[in-house]
PDB file of N, CA and C in Angstrom:
ATOM      1  N   MET A   1    -119.998  37.323 103.129  1.00 54.00           N
ATOM      2  CA  MET A   1    -120.059  37.447 104.581  1.00 54.00           C
ATOM      3  C   MET A   1    -119.823  36.069 105.193  1.00 54.00           C
ATOM      4  N   SER A   2    -118.667  35.869 105.750  1.00 66.00           N
ATOM      5  CA  SER A   2    -118.342  34.572 106.330  1.00 66.00           C
ATOM      6  C   SER A   2    -118.563  34.611 107.837  1.00 66.00           C
ATOM      7  N   LEU A   3    -118.691  33.426 108.388  1.00 66.00           N
ATOM      8  CA  LEU A   3    -118.868  33.325 109.827  1.00 66.00           C
ATOM      9  C   LEU A   3    -117.558  33.603 110.538  1.00 66.00           C
ATOM     10  N   THR A   4    -117.640  34.250 111.657  1.00 78.00           N
ATOM     11  CA  THR A   4    -116.433  34.481 112.437  1.00 78.00           C
ATOM     12  C   THR A   4    -116.044  33.184 113.125  1.00 78.00           C
ATOM     13  N   GLU A   5    -114.849  33.159 113.635  1.00 76.00           N
ATOM     14  CA  GLU A   5    -114.353  31.956 114.306  1.00 76.00           C
ATOM     15  C   GLU A   5    -115.161  31.628 115.557  1.00 76.00           C
ATOM     16  N   GLU A   6    -115.790  32.626 116.168  1.00 76.00           N
ATOM     17  CA  GLU A   6    -116.577  32.381 117.378  1.00 76.00           C
ATOM     18  C   GLU A   6    -117.940  31.770 117.056  1.00 76.00           C
ATOM     19  N   GLN A   7    -118.456  32.035 115.859  1.00 83.00           N
ATOM     20  CA  GLN A   7    -119.786  31.555 115.504  1.00 83.00           C
ATOM     21  C   GLN A   7    -119.775  30.130 114.975  1.00 83.00           C
ATOM     22  N   LYS A   8    -118.662  29.642 114.464  1.00 87.00           N
ATOM     23  CA  LYS A   8    -118.611  28.300 113.886  1.00 87.00           C
ATOM     24  C   LYS A   8    -118.911  27.203 114.915  1.00 87.00           C
ATOM     25  N   PRO A   9    -118.295  27.211 116.106  1.00 86.00           N
ATOM     26  CA  PRO A   9    -118.640  26.159 117.080  1.00 86.00           C
ATOM     27  C   PRO A   9    -120.108  26.243 117.526  1.00 86.00           C
ATOM     28  N   GLN A  10    -120.618  27.456 117.639  1.00 89.00           N
ATOM     29  CA  GLN A  10    -122.010  27.624 118.038  1.00 89.00           C
ATOM     30  C   GLN A  10    -122.940  27.048 116.970  1.00 89.00           C
ATOM     31  N   ARG A  11    -122.620  27.312 115.712  1.00 91.00           N
ATOM     32  CA  ARG A  11    -123.440  26.801 114.613  1.00 91.00           C
ATOM     33  C   ARG A  11    -123.395  25.273 114.568  1.00 91.00           C
ATOM     34  N   ARG A  12    -122.217  24.693 114.791  1.00 92.00           N
ATOM     35  CA  ARG A  12    -122.078  23.234 114.786  1.00 92.00           C
ATOM     36  C   ARG A  12    -122.877  22.623 115.933  1.00 92.00           C
ATOM     37  N   LYS A  13    -122.856  23.277 117.093  1.00 94.00           N
ATOM     38  CA  LYS A  13    -123.610  22.788 118.247  1.00 94.00           C
ATOM     39  C   LYS A  13    -125.117  22.850 117.982  1.00 94.00           C
ATOM     40  N   GLU A  14    -125.562  23.935 117.364  1.00 94.00           N
ATOM     41  CA  GLU A  14    -126.981  24.076 117.039  1.00 94.00           C
ATOM     42  C   GLU A  14    -127.414  23.041 116.018  1.00 94.00           C
ATOM     43  N   MET A  15    -126.557  22.719 115.056  1.00 95.00           N
ATOM     44  CA  MET A  15    -126.895  21.708 114.048  1.00 95.00           C
ATOM     45  C   MET A  15    -126.997  20.335 114.686  1.00 95.00           C
ATOM     46  N   ARG A  16    -126.083  19.992 115.598  1.00 95.00           N
ATOM     47  CA  ARG A  16    -126.171  18.700 116.292  1.00 95.00           C
ATOM     48  C   ARG A  16    -127.431  18.618 117.134  1.00 95.00           C
ATOM     49  N   LEU A  17    -127.783  19.705 117.808  1.00 94.00           N
ATOM     50  CA  LEU A  17    -129.002  19.725 118.611  1.00 94.00           C
ATOM     51  C   LEU A  17    -130.232  19.559 117.730  1.00 94.00           C
ATOM     52  N   PHE A  18    -130.268  20.240 116.597  1.00 95.00           N
ATOM     53  CA  PHE A  18    -131.388  20.122 115.664  1.00 95.00           C
ATOM     54  C   PHE A  18    -131.527  18.687 115.162  1.00 95.00           C
ATOM     55  N   LEU A  19    -130.417  18.077 114.769  1.00 95.00           N
ATOM     56  CA  LEU A  19    -130.479  16.696 114.281  1.00 95.00           C
ATOM     57  C   LEU A  19    -130.922  15.742 115.379  1.00 95.00           C
ATOM     58  N   PHE A  20    -130.460  15.960 116.605  1.00 95.00           N
ATOM     59  CA  PHE A  20    -130.905  15.122 117.721  1.00 95.00           C
ATOM     60  C   PHE A  20    -132.409  15.242 117.921  1.00 95.00           C
ATOM     61  N   LEU A  21    -132.919  16.469 117.877  1.00 95.00           N
ATOM     62  CA  LEU A  21    -134.353  16.671 118.060  1.00 95.00           C
ATOM     63  C   LEU A  21    -135.157  15.998 116.954  1.00 95.00           C
ATOM     64  N   VAL A  22    -134.737  16.176 115.714  1.00 95.00           N
ATOM     65  CA  VAL A  22    -135.505  15.669 114.577  1.00 95.00           C
ATOM     66  C   VAL A  22    -135.387  14.151 114.453  1.00 95.00           C
ATOM     67  N   VAL A  23    -134.210  13.597 114.676  1.00 96.00           N
ATOM     68  CA  VAL A  23    -133.990  12.169 114.440  1.00 96.00           C
ATOM     69  C   VAL A  23    -134.361  11.322 115.654  1.00 96.00           C
ATOM     70  N   CYS A  24    -134.105  11.804 116.855  1.00 95.00           N
ATOM     71  CA  CYS A  24    -134.301  10.981 118.054  1.00 95.00           C
ATOM     72  C   CYS A  24    -135.504  11.394 118.889  1.00 95.00           C
ATOM     73  N   LEU A  25    -135.524  12.634 119.312  1.00 95.00           N
ATOM     74  CA  LEU A  25    -136.492  13.038 120.327  1.00 95.00           C
ATOM     75  C   LEU A  25    -137.918  13.095 119.803  1.00 95.00           C
ATOM     76  N   PHE A  26    -138.163  13.741 118.675  1.00 96.00           N
ATOM     77  CA  PHE A  26    -139.535  13.880 118.184  1.00 96.00           C
ATOM     78  C   PHE A  26    -140.169  12.534 117.830  1.00 96.00           C
ATOM     79  N   PRO A  27    -139.468  11.610 117.156  1.00 95.00           N
ATOM     80  CA  PRO A  27    -140.089  10.299 116.918  1.00 95.00           C
ATOM     81  C   PRO A  27    -140.397   9.544 118.219  1.00 95.00           C
ATOM     82  N   LEU A  28    -139.479   9.597 119.188  1.00 96.00           N
ATOM     83  CA  LEU A  28    -139.744   8.909 120.452  1.00 96.00           C
ATOM     84  C   LEU A  28    -140.925   9.532 121.191  1.00 96.00           C
ATOM     85  N   LEU A  29    -141.004  10.850 121.190  1.00 97.00           N
ATOM     86  CA  LEU A  29    -142.133  11.518 121.841  1.00 97.00           C
ATOM     87  C   LEU A  29    -143.449  11.183 121.153  1.00 97.00           C
ATOM     88  N   SER A  30    -143.460  11.140 119.835  1.00 97.00           N
ATOM     89  CA  SER A  30    -144.701  10.838 119.134  1.00 97.00           C
ATOM     90  C   SER A  30    -145.156   9.408 119.418  1.00 97.00           C
ATOM     91  N   VAL A  31    -144.231   8.459 119.454  1.00 97.00           N
ATOM     92  CA  VAL A  31    -144.587   7.071 119.785  1.00 97.00           C
ATOM     93  C   VAL A  31    -145.092   6.988 121.222  1.00 97.00           C
ATOM     94  N   ALA A  32    -144.456   7.700 122.139  1.00 98.00           N
ATOM     95  CA  ALA A  32    -144.879   7.677 123.539  1.00 98.00           C
ATOM     96  C   ALA A  32    -146.264   8.298 123.709  1.00 98.00           C
ATOM     97  N   ILE A  33    -146.543   9.379 123.009  1.00 98.00           N
ATOM     98  CA  ILE A  33    -147.850  10.031 123.133  1.00 98.00           C
ATOM     99  C   ILE A  33    -148.950   9.148 122.560  1.00 98.00           C
ATOM    100  N   VAL A  34    -148.733   8.585 121.374  1.00 98.00           N
ATOM    101  CA  VAL A  34    -149.744   7.717 120.764  1.00 98.00           C
ATOM    102  C   VAL A  34    -149.928   6.446 121.596  1.00 98.00           C
ATOM    103  N   GLY A  35    -148.830   5.877 122.090  1.00 98.00           N
ATOM    104  CA  GLY A  35    -148.931   4.683 122.936  1.00 98.00           C
ATOM    105  C   GLY A  35    -149.633   4.975 124.251  1.00 98.00           C
ATOM    106  N   GLY A  36    -149.341   6.119 124.844  1.00 98.00           N
ATOM    107  CA  GLY A  36    -150.015   6.501 126.083  1.00 98.00           C
ATOM    108  C   GLY A  36    -151.504   6.706 125.881  1.00 98.00           C
ATOM    109  N   TYR A  37    -151.868   7.336 124.771  1.00 98.00           N
ATOM    110  CA  TYR A  37    -153.291   7.526 124.476  1.00 98.00           C
ATOM    111  C   TYR A  37    -153.984   6.178 124.267  1.00 98.00           C
ATOM    112  N   GLY A  38    -153.340   5.274 123.550  1.00 97.00           N
ATOM    113  CA  GLY A  38    -153.902   3.932 123.351  1.00 97.00           C
ATOM    114  C   GLY A  38    -154.054   3.192 124.665  1.00 97.00           C
ATOM    115  N   PHE A  39    -153.089   3.328 125.549  1.00 98.00           N
ATOM    116  CA  PHE A  39    -153.180   2.679 126.855  1.00 98.00           C
ATOM    117  C   PHE A  39    -154.347   3.237 127.656  1.00 98.00           C
ATOM    118  N   ILE A  40    -154.537   4.556 127.625  1.00 97.00           N
ATOM    119  CA  ILE A  40    -155.652   5.167 128.352  1.00 97.00           C
ATOM    120  C   ILE A  40    -156.980   4.655 127.821  1.00 97.00           C
ATOM    121  N   ILE A  41    -157.135   4.572 126.494  1.00 96.00           N
ATOM    122  CA  ILE A  41    -158.373   4.060 125.903  1.00 96.00           C
ATOM    123  C   ILE A  41    -158.577   2.601 126.288  1.00 96.00           C
ATOM    124  N   TRP A  42    -157.535   1.789 126.222  1.00 95.00           N
ATOM    125  CA  TRP A  42    -157.638   0.374 126.566  1.00 95.00           C
ATOM    126  C   TRP A  42    -158.052   0.198 128.031  1.00 95.00           C
ATOM    127  N   PHE A  43    -157.431   0.963 128.925  1.00 96.00           N
ATOM    128  CA  PHE A  43    -157.743   0.849 130.343  1.00 96.00           C
ATOM    129  C   PHE A  43    -159.172   1.327 130.619  1.00 96.00           C
ATOM    130  N   PHE A  44    -159.583   2.406 129.976  1.00 95.00           N
ATOM    131  CA  PHE A  44    -160.952   2.912 130.128  1.00 95.00           C
ATOM    132  C   PHE A  44    -161.963   1.857 129.683  1.00 95.00           C
ATOM    133  N   GLN A  45    -161.675   1.170 128.588  1.00 94.00           N
ATOM    134  CA  GLN A  45    -162.593   0.138 128.107  1.00 94.00           C
ATOM    135  C   GLN A  45    -162.579  -1.086 129.010  1.00 94.00           C
ATOM    136  N   MET A  46    -161.472  -1.351 129.685  1.00 94.00           N
ATOM    137  CA  MET A  46    -161.465  -2.447 130.656  1.00 94.00           C
ATOM    138  C   MET A  46    -162.418  -2.141 131.805  1.00 94.00           C
ATOM    139  N   LEU A  47    -162.477  -0.877 132.224  1.00 93.00           N
ATOM    140  CA  LEU A  47    -163.317  -0.488 133.364  1.00 93.00           C
ATOM    141  C   LEU A  47    -164.792  -0.355 132.974  1.00 93.00           C
ATOM    142  N   TYR A  48    -165.056   0.275 131.841  1.00 91.00           N
ATOM    143  CA  TYR A  48    -166.433   0.642 131.486  1.00 91.00           C
ATOM    144  C   TYR A  48    -167.000  -0.114 130.302  1.00 91.00           C
ATOM    145  N   GLY A  49    -166.239  -0.989 129.689  1.00 89.00           N
ATOM    146  CA  GLY A  49    -166.737  -1.743 128.537  1.00 89.00           C
ATOM    147  C   GLY A  49    -166.515  -0.999 127.241  1.00 89.00           C
ATOM    148  N   PRO A  50    -166.682  -1.727 126.125  1.00 87.00           N
ATOM    149  CA  PRO A  50    -166.463  -1.093 124.825  1.00 87.00           C
ATOM    150  C   PRO A  50    -167.578  -0.101 124.503  1.00 87.00           C
ATOM    151  N   PRO A  51    -167.320   0.825 123.588  1.00 86.00           N
ATOM    152  CA  PRO A  51    -168.363   1.773 123.213  1.00 86.00           C
ATOM    153  C   PRO A  51    -169.481   1.094 122.440  1.00 86.00           C
ATOM    154  N   GLY A  52    -170.646   1.667 122.506  1.00 86.00           N
ATOM    155  CA  GLY A  52    -171.789   1.129 121.780  1.00 86.00           C
ATOM    156  C   GLY A  52    -173.042   1.274 122.612  1.00 86.00           C
ATOM    157  N   PRO A  53    -174.170   0.863 122.041  1.00 85.00           N
ATOM    158  CA  PRO A  53    -175.420   0.984 122.810  1.00 85.00           C
ATOM    159  C   PRO A  53    -175.445   0.011 123.982  1.00 85.00           C
ATOM    160  N   PRO A  54    -176.074   0.389 125.063  1.00 75.00           N
ATOM    161  CA  PRO A  54    -176.154  -0.517 126.216  1.00 75.00           C
ATOM    162  C   PRO A  54    -177.044  -1.728 125.908  1.00 75.00           C
ATOM    163  N   ASN A  55    -176.794  -2.810 126.585  1.00 70.00           N
ATOM    164  CA  ASN A  55    -177.599  -4.044 126.370  1.00 70.00           C
ATOM    165  C   ASN A  55    -178.933  -3.932 127.037  1.00 70.00           C
TER     166      ASN A  55
END
């Protein structure tokens, strides 16, 4: 069962989209999410001090 001529360009487009998502978008999103979370924690500690028992 071979692909028809109409399905080949669609399959190639889907493969390029998949590779873009896996190689570019997901790593950038993961770095942005972890960096954003770290920034929120850092800013929170600037306002309220580090965690631990009160003095």
